[in-house]
Amino acid sequence: MPCEECENGKYKWGKTGSCTYDSVAECEEANKDYYEKTTSIVELVIADDSEELAIDAISLVTSPAIEQDFVYFGKEKNNLTFAKVDEEKRMLVSPALIPNKQIFRHNPNTDSDYYVYFSPDTVRKASELYLKHNNHHKATYQHQDRVSGVLTVESWIKEGDMDKSKLYGYDLPNGTWFVKMKIENDELWNKIKEGELKGLSIEGYFTDKMEQMSEKAPTNEEILSALNEIIKQNQTK
């Protein structure tokens, strides 16, 4: 959503708005004329020549783009009942990508707003490539500094109503990519417990599906068909 939470607990419109709204609803209502204007919706896919870059790292952030906070195993948080789980295990569970979830974006170069989303197939492929290229040990803080002591120990795709993600309080669509991460970094763990870090955001390289299709090289069959059409046109002259 274009409305974002500020450090003071208020909400602002977009990246440059003022932190004056008491809730997301108030923020959206005040900016509904802008919010309701036509914006493009772009499907992002993984380019065949950049599979290694699909998911380069996972970042621990204050405002996750997918708008889903993570949950962690600790005594201070009572949103889950995991009394049997030792806080010292320092585990957190979070969705990494939600299929068909529209994510708001703003392009400062064109001053235009748009939404992006990932199909279930792209989400699954991204999760597989993330492990295939051994990126489970790569993490960053607020999409900036690379951090150590963060390791993805579990990765799975939700495939039905009995999925274990429900044990952690999530009710998200089938095809959602979940990860469980072990946090051995003391500084980051304290930020998680204090509520400063609230979710995960992926880092990787994706491409606009329509642009990819328009740039795709023609197949041999397409080239042959075009040549035959030219020959036919010359024969009729």
mmCIF file of C-alpha atoms in Angstrom:
data_model
loop_
_atom_site.group_PDB
_atom_site.id
_atom_site.type_symbol
_atom_site.label_atom_id
_atom_site.label_comp_id
_atom_site.label_asym_id
_atom_site.label_seq_id
_atom_site.Cartn_x
_atom_site.Cartn_y
_atom_site.Cartn_z
ATOM 1 C CA MET A 1 0.000 0.000 0.000
ATOM 2 C CA PRO A 2 1.200 3.605 -0.592
ATOM 3 C CA CYS A 3 0.585 4.461 3.087
ATOM 4 C CA GLU A 4 3.592 3.654 5.240
ATOM 5 C CA GLU A 5 4.084 3.568 8.989
ATOM 6 C CA CYS A 6 6.519 6.100 10.450
ATOM 7 C CA GLU A 7 8.890 5.676 13.368
ATOM 8 C CA ASN A 8 6.568 7.714 15.592
ATOM 9 C CA GLY A 9 3.654 5.334 14.997
ATOM 10 C CA LYS A 10 1.882 7.697 12.593
ATOM 11 C CA TYR A 11 1.358 7.024 8.871
ATOM 12 C CA LYS A 12 2.465 8.916 5.785
ATOM 13 C CA TRP A 13 1.510 8.849 2.114
ATOM 14 C CA GLY A 14 4.312 7.335 0.037
ATOM 15 C CA LYS A 15 7.995 7.875 0.607
ATOM 16 C CA THR A 16 7.907 11.658 0.885
ATOM 17 C CA GLY A 17 4.655 12.329 2.751
ATOM 18 C CA SER A 18 4.320 13.801 6.224
ATOM 19 C CA CYS A 19 3.807 11.526 9.229
ATOM 20 C CA THR A 20 0.438 12.983 10.233
ATOM 21 C CA TYR A 21 -2.159 10.200 9.925
ATOM 22 C CA ASP A 22 -3.252 8.074 12.878
ATOM 23 C CA SER A 23 -4.099 4.972 10.815
ATOM 24 C CA VAL A 24 -3.756 3.419 7.369
ATOM 25 C CA ALA A 25 -7.477 3.949 6.782
ATOM 26 C CA GLU A 26 -7.208 7.680 7.554
ATOM 27 C CA CYS A 27 -4.181 7.985 5.282
ATOM 28 C CA GLU A 28 -5.923 6.239 2.383
ATOM 29 C CA GLU A 29 -9.138 8.214 2.823
ATOM 30 C CA ALA A 30 -7.277 11.512 2.743
ATOM 31 C CA ASN A 31 -5.507 10.510 -0.462
ATOM 32 C CA LYS A 32 -8.231 8.461 -2.129
ATOM 33 C CA ASP A 33 -8.358 10.604 -5.265
ATOM 34 C CA TYR A 34 -4.714 9.881 -5.897
ATOM 35 C CA TYR A 35 -5.006 6.289 -4.754
ATOM 36 C CA GLU A 36 -7.847 5.510 -7.134
ATOM 37 C CA LYS A 37 -6.155 6.825 -10.244
ATOM 38 C CA THR A 38 -5.282 4.260 -12.867
ATOM 39 C CA THR A 39 -1.972 2.540 -12.226
ATOM 40 C CA SER A 40 -0.324 -0.239 -14.154
ATOM 41 C CA ILE A 41 0.007 -3.771 -12.796
ATOM 42 C CA VAL A 42 3.189 -5.560 -13.824
ATOM 43 C CA GLU A 43 3.957 -9.265 -13.529
ATOM 44 C CA LEU A 44 7.566 -9.889 -12.613
ATOM 45 C CA VAL A 45 9.324 -13.037 -13.804
ATOM 46 C CA ILE A 46 12.780 -14.569 -13.585
ATOM 47 C CA ALA A 47 14.895 -13.989 -16.671
ATOM 48 C CA ASP A 48 16.510 -17.115 -18.094
ATOM 49 C CA ASP A 49 19.925 -15.448 -18.185
ATOM 50 C CA SER A 50 19.859 -14.242 -14.578
ATOM 51 C CA GLU A 51 18.622 -17.201 -12.552
ATOM 52 C CA GLU A 52 21.562 -16.950 -10.151
ATOM 53 C CA LEU A 53 20.418 -13.434 -9.230
ATOM 54 C CA ALA A 54 16.745 -14.309 -8.756
ATOM 55 C CA ILE A 55 16.909 -14.186 -4.953
ATOM 56 C CA ASP A 56 20.346 -12.973 -3.959
ATOM 57 C CA ALA A 57 19.506 -12.378 -0.294
ATOM 58 C CA ILE A 58 16.721 -11.826 2.219
ATOM 59 C CA SER A 59 16.643 -8.543 4.107
ATOM 60 C CA LEU A 60 15.311 -7.907 7.609
ATOM 61 C CA VAL A 61 13.319 -4.689 7.385
ATOM 62 C CA THR A 62 11.035 -2.343 9.270
ATOM 63 C CA SER A 63 8.355 -2.214 6.546
ATOM 64 C CA PRO A 64 8.157 -5.460 4.529
ATOM 65 C CA ALA A 65 6.925 -4.918 0.978
ATOM 66 C CA ILE A 66 4.579 -7.902 1.166
ATOM 67 C CA GLU A 67 2.888 -6.286 4.181
ATOM 68 C CA GLN A 68 3.239 -9.343 6.398
ATOM 69 C CA ASP A 69 5.199 -9.173 9.640
ATOM 70 C CA PHE A 70 7.224 -12.136 10.793
ATOM 71 C CA VAL A 71 6.677 -14.014 14.026
ATOM 72 C CA TYR A 72 9.458 -15.133 16.306
ATOM 73 C CA PHE A 73 9.864 -17.555 19.160
ATOM 74 C CA GLY A 74 10.179 -15.507 22.317
ATOM 75 C CA LYS A 75 8.559 -15.003 25.697
ATOM 76 C CA GLU A 76 7.965 -11.270 25.250
ATOM 77 C CA LYS A 77 5.509 -11.708 22.379
ATOM 78 C CA ASN A 78 2.174 -13.272 23.244
ATOM 79 C CA ASN A 79 0.713 -13.453 19.744
ATOM 80 C CA LEU A 80 1.675 -17.134 19.745
ATOM 81 C CA THR A 81 1.746 -19.737 22.486
ATOM 82 C CA PHE A 82 5.120 -21.443 22.206
ATOM 83 C CA ALA A 83 5.975 -21.889 25.870
ATOM 84 C CA LYS A 84 7.857 -25.083 25.053
ATOM 85 C CA VAL A 85 10.153 -23.328 22.623
ATOM 86 C CA ASP A 86 13.303 -21.910 24.162
ATOM 87 C CA GLU A 87 13.825 -18.274 23.217
ATOM 88 C CA GLU A 88 17.542 -18.947 22.907
ATOM 89 C CA LYS A 89 16.844 -20.878 19.716
ATOM 90 C CA ARG A 90 16.371 -17.462 18.122
ATOM 91 C CA MET A 91 14.097 -18.572 15.309
ATOM 92 C CA LEU A 92 11.678 -16.507 13.258
ATOM 93 C CA VAL A 93 9.147 -17.561 10.632
ATOM 94 C CA SER A 94 7.930 -15.354 7.818
ATOM 95 C CA PRO A 95 6.494 -15.420 4.313
ATOM 96 C CA ALA A 96 9.140 -14.414 1.777
ATOM 97 C CA LEU A 97 6.813 -14.134 -1.236
ATOM 98 C CA ILE A 98 3.034 -14.304 -1.572
ATOM 99 C CA PRO A 99 1.696 -15.285 -5.018
ATOM 100 C CA ASN A 100 -0.461 -12.707 -6.826
ATOM 101 C CA LYS A 101 0.038 -10.187 -4.006
ATOM 102 C CA GLN A 102 0.042 -6.720 -5.555
ATOM 103 C CA ILE A 103 2.957 -4.687 -4.188
ATOM 104 C CA PHE A 104 2.954 -0.916 -4.588
ATOM 105 C CA ARG A 105 5.958 0.692 -6.243
ATOM 106 C CA HIS A 106 6.901 4.218 -7.307
ATOM 107 C CA ASN A 107 9.297 5.023 -10.143
ATOM 108 C CA PRO A 108 11.045 8.332 -9.296
ATOM 109 C CA ASN A 109 12.489 8.583 -12.809
ATOM 110 C CA THR A 110 9.030 8.815 -14.375
ATOM 111 C CA ASP A 111 7.138 9.949 -11.245
ATOM 112 C CA SER A 112 4.689 7.105 -11.842
ATOM 113 C CA ASP A 113 3.034 4.579 -9.545
ATOM 114 C CA TYR A 114 2.520 0.944 -10.345
ATOM 115 C CA TYR A 115 1.999 -2.467 -8.772
ATOM 116 C CA VAL A 116 4.028 -5.634 -9.229
ATOM 117 C CA TYR A 117 3.147 -9.237 -8.488
ATOM 118 C CA PHE A 118 4.574 -12.729 -8.795
ATOM 119 C CA SER A 119 2.707 -15.746 -10.152
ATOM 120 C CA PRO A 120 2.665 -18.998 -8.125
ATOM 121 C CA ASP A 121 5.096 -20.537 -10.638
ATOM 122 C CA THR A 122 7.543 -17.654 -10.245
ATOM 123 C CA VAL A 123 7.327 -17.833 -6.440
ATOM 124 C CA ARG A 124 8.116 -21.545 -6.490
ATOM 125 C CA LYS A 125 10.958 -21.096 -8.966
ATOM 126 C CA ALA A 126 12.437 -18.275 -6.873
ATOM 127 C CA SER A 127 12.357 -20.411 -3.733
ATOM 128 C CA GLU A 128 14.109 -23.253 -5.528
ATOM 129 C CA LEU A 129 16.802 -21.023 -7.035
ATOM 130 C CA TYR A 130 17.400 -19.407 -3.644
ATOM 131 C CA LEU A 131 18.508 -22.785 -2.284
ATOM 132 C CA LYS A 132 20.100 -24.045 -5.486
ATOM 133 C CA HIS A 133 22.610 -21.187 -5.484
ATOM 134 C CA ASN A 134 23.306 -21.458 -1.737
ATOM 135 C CA ASN A 135 21.908 -18.045 -0.863
ATOM 136 C CA HIS A 136 20.323 -19.303 2.368
ATOM 137 C CA HIS A 137 23.182 -17.759 4.362
ATOM 138 C CA LYS A 138 22.929 -14.314 2.733
ATOM 139 C CA ALA A 139 21.015 -11.565 4.518
ATOM 140 C CA THR A 140 21.008 -7.784 4.750
ATOM 141 C CA TYR A 141 19.725 -5.130 7.130
ATOM 142 C CA GLN A 142 17.184 -2.686 5.655
ATOM 143 C CA HIS A 143 18.367 -3.600 2.119
ATOM 144 C CA GLN A 144 21.721 -1.982 2.849
ATOM 145 C CA ASP A 145 24.429 -3.650 4.892
ATOM 146 C CA ARG A 146 25.216 -7.340 4.527
ATOM 147 C CA VAL A 147 24.917 -8.992 7.951
ATOM 148 C CA SER A 148 26.289 -12.193 9.415
ATOM 149 C CA GLY A 149 24.654 -14.600 11.813
ATOM 150 C CA VAL A 150 21.418 -15.020 9.824
ATOM 151 C CA LEU A 151 20.701 -18.427 8.307
ATOM 152 C CA THR A 152 17.623 -19.832 6.586
ATOM 153 C CA VAL A 153 17.150 -23.278 8.126
ATOM 154 C CA GLU A 154 13.788 -24.136 6.529
ATOM 155 C CA SER A 155 12.102 -23.159 3.270
ATOM 156 C CA TRP A 156 8.752 -24.414 2.023
ATOM 157 C CA ILE A 157 5.779 -23.664 -0.210
ATOM 158 C CA LYS A 158 2.299 -23.793 1.283
ATOM 159 C CA GLU A 159 0.352 -26.507 -0.512
ATOM 160 C CA GLY A 160 -2.849 -26.982 1.488
ATOM 161 C CA ASP A 161 -4.987 -26.122 4.493
ATOM 162 C CA MET A 162 -2.951 -28.393 6.760
ATOM 163 C CA ASP A 163 0.259 -26.469 6.094
ATOM 164 C CA LYS A 164 2.410 -25.870 9.167
ATOM 165 C CA SER A 165 2.387 -22.118 8.545
ATOM 166 C CA LYS A 166 -0.963 -22.068 10.352
ATOM 167 C CA LEU A 167 0.823 -23.139 13.517
ATOM 168 C CA TYR A 168 2.580 -19.791 13.379
ATOM 169 C CA GLY A 169 -0.628 -17.786 12.964
ATOM 170 C CA TYR A 170 -0.556 -17.299 9.188
ATOM 171 C CA ASP A 171 -3.553 -17.724 6.887
ATOM 172 C CA LEU A 172 -2.050 -16.998 3.479
ATOM 173 C CA PRO A 173 -2.783 -18.420 0.001
ATOM 174 C CA ASN A 174 -1.497 -21.725 -1.280
ATOM 175 C CA GLY A 175 1.761 -21.164 -3.100
ATOM 176 C CA THR A 176 3.134 -18.764 -0.467
ATOM 177 C CA TRP A 177 6.863 -19.193 0.126
ATOM 178 C CA PHE A 178 7.751 -19.415 3.827
ATOM 179 C CA VAL A 179 11.151 -19.417 5.492
ATOM 180 C CA LYS A 180 12.349 -20.121 9.017
ATOM 181 C CA MET A 181 15.509 -18.231 9.938
ATOM 182 C CA LYS A 182 17.947 -18.652 12.797
ATOM 183 C CA ILE A 183 19.231 -15.327 14.140
ATOM 184 C CA GLU A 184 22.593 -15.592 15.888
ATOM 185 C CA ASN A 185 23.379 -11.903 15.397
ATOM 186 C CA ASP A 186 22.824 -10.298 18.829
ATOM 187 C CA GLU A 187 22.143 -6.815 17.481
ATOM 188 C CA LEU A 188 19.533 -7.993 14.995
ATOM 189 C CA TRP A 189 17.860 -10.269 17.522
ATOM 190 C CA ASN A 190 17.446 -7.370 19.918
ATOM 191 C CA LYS A 191 15.937 -5.238 17.138
ATOM 192 C CA ILE A 192 13.467 -8.049 16.423
ATOM 193 C CA LYS A 193 12.467 -8.394 20.074
ATOM 194 C CA GLU A 194 12.076 -4.636 20.407
ATOM 195 C CA GLY A 195 9.783 -4.543 17.381
ATOM 196 C CA GLU A 196 12.080 -2.399 15.244
ATOM 197 C CA LEU A 197 12.432 -5.091 12.586
ATOM 198 C CA LYS A 198 9.057 -6.464 11.562
ATOM 199 C CA GLY A 199 9.421 -8.520 8.431
ATOM 200 C CA LEU A 200 11.401 -9.827 5.489
ATOM 201 C CA SER A 201 11.903 -8.442 2.021
ATOM 202 C CA ILE A 202 13.592 -10.251 -0.838
ATOM 203 C CA GLU A 203 16.526 -8.942 -2.805
ATOM 204 C CA GLY A 204 16.938 -10.156 -6.345
ATOM 205 C CA TYR A 205 16.623 -9.518 -10.037
ATOM 206 C CA PHE A 206 13.309 -9.870 -11.838
ATOM 207 C CA THR A 207 12.092 -8.573 -15.153
ATOM 208 C CA ASP A 208 8.814 -7.249 -16.537
ATOM 209 C CA LYS A 209 7.104 -10.183 -18.263
ATOM 210 C CA MET A 210 5.761 -8.070 -21.125
ATOM 211 C CA GLU A 211 9.149 -6.464 -21.754
ATOM 212 C CA GLN A 212 10.810 -9.870 -21.651
ATOM 213 C CA MET A 213 8.382 -11.210 -24.230
ATOM 214 C CA SER A 214 8.907 -8.211 -26.518
ATOM 215 C CA GLU A 215 12.686 -8.616 -26.322
ATOM 216 C CA LYS A 216 12.636 -12.378 -26.843
ATOM 217 C CA ALA A 217 14.587 -13.526 -29.889
ATOM 218 C CA PRO A 218 12.493 -15.161 -32.632
ATOM 219 C CA THR A 219 12.555 -18.947 -32.898
ATOM 220 C CA ASN A 220 13.773 -20.820 -35.974
ATOM 221 C CA GLU A 221 10.160 -21.591 -36.837
ATOM 222 C CA GLU A 222 9.229 -17.905 -36.661
ATOM 223 C CA ILE A 223 12.199 -16.953 -38.862
ATOM 224 C CA LEU A 224 11.323 -19.649 -41.436
ATOM 225 C CA SER A 225 7.702 -18.534 -41.479
ATOM 226 C CA ALA A 226 8.754 -14.930 -42.083
ATOM 227 C CA LEU A 227 11.078 -15.980 -44.944
ATOM 228 C CA ASN A 228 8.308 -18.024 -46.572
ATOM 229 C CA GLU A 229 6.001 -15.029 -46.367
ATOM 230 C CA ILE A 230 8.608 -12.826 -48.073
ATOM 231 C CA ILE A 231 9.103 -15.459 -50.834
ATOM 232 C CA LYS A 232 5.350 -15.650 -51.435
ATOM 233 C CA GLN A 233 5.111 -11.869 -51.699
ATOM 234 C CA ASN A 234 7.971 -11.760 -54.243
ATOM 235 C CA GLN A 235 6.400 -14.516 -56.328
ATOM 236 C CA THR A 236 3.168 -12.591 -56.670
ATOM 237 C CA LYS A 237 4.893 -9.413 -57.962
#
